C-alpha positions as semicolon CSV with decimal commas, in nm:
position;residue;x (nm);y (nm);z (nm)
1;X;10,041;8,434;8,850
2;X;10,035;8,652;9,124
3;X;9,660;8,830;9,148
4;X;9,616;9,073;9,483
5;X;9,207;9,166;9,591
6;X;9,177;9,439;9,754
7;X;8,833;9,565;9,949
8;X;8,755;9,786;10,235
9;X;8,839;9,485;10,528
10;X;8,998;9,213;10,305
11;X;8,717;9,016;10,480
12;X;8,428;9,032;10,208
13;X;8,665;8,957;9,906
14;X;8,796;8,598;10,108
15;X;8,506;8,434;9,984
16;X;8,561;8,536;9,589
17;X;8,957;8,437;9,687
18;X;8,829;8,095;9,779
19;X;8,594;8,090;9,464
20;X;8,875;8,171;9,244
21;X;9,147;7,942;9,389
22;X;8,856;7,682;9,294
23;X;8,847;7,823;8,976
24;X;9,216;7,829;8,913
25;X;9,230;7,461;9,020
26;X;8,976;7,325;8,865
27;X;9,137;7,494;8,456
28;X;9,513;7,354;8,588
29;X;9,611;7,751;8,619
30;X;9,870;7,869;8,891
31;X;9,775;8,132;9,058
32;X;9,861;8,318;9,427
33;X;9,540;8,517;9,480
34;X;9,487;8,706;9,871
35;X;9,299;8,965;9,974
36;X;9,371;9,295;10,175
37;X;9,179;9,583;10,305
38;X;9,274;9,918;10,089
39;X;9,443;10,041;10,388
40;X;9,767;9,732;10,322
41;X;9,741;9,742;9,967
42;X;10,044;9,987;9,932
43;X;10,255;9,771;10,074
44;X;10,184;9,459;9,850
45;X;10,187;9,663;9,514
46;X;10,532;9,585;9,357
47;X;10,496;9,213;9,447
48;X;10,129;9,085;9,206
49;X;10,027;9,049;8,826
50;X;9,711;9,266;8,922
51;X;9,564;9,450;9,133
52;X;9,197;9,404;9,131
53;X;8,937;9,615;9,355
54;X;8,621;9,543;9,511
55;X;8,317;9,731;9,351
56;X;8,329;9,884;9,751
57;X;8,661;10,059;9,702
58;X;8,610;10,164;9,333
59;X;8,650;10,516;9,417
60;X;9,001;10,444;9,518
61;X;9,119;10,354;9,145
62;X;9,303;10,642;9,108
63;X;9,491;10,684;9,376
64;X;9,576;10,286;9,374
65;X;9,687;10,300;9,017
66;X;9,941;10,592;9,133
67;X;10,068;10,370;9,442
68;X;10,109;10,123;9,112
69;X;10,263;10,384;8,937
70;X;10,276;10,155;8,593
71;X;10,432;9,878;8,752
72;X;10,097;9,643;8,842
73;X;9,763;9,666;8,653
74;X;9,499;9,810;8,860
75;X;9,107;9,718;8,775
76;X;8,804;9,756;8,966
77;X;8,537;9,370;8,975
78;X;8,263;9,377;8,761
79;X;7,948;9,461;9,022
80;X;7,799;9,152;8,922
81;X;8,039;8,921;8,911
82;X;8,156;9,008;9,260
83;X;7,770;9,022;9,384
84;X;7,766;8,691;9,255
85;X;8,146;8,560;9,418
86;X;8,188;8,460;9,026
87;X;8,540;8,324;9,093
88;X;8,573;8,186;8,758
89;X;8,474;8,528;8,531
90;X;8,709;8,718;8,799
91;X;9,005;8,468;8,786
92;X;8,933;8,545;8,392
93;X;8,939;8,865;8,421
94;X;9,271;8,944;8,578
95;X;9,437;8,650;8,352
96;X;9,334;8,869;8,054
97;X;9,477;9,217;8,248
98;X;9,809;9,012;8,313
99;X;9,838;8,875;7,912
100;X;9,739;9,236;7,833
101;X;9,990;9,435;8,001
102;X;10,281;9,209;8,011
């Protein structure tokens, strides 16, 4: 499981990567999770599960879900969850995006 963070630096999301490679550890799930600032994401599109953005770059939905174009899910963090670096309700959250769409 391939999941791709994406924020307006890549620096703010590293903690919620660590949190969630914690997670994913911890409930025996495989998972590749990075983050990149918005302005790499193109490049990385066709290669994750999910793309998921930081409440920061929400306003950027659209035009990330046509870099997508179909091929990778594209959600925005829950506020909270990412106010609170919940790596475990994210890592959930873009497990149930992946089963969803595949």
């Amino acid at each position: 499981m391939k999941i791709l963070l994406v924020c307006n630096l890549g620096m703010s999301t590293s903690m919620l990567v660590q949190r969630m490679e914690q997670a994913a550890k911890a409930d025996g799930i495989e998972a590749e999770i990075m983050a990149v600032p918005f302005t790499e994401a193109e490049e990385h599109v066709a290669e994750w599960d999910v793309i998921l953005l930081g409440p920061q770059v929400r306003h950027q939905l659209k035009a990330m879900e046509q870099k997508a174009a179909g091929k990778t899910p594209v959600a925005v963090i829950d506020m909270r969850d990412y106010g609170m670096m919940n790596g475990e309700k994210v890592l959930q959250s873009a497990i149930k995006i992946i089963e969803e769409n595949k």
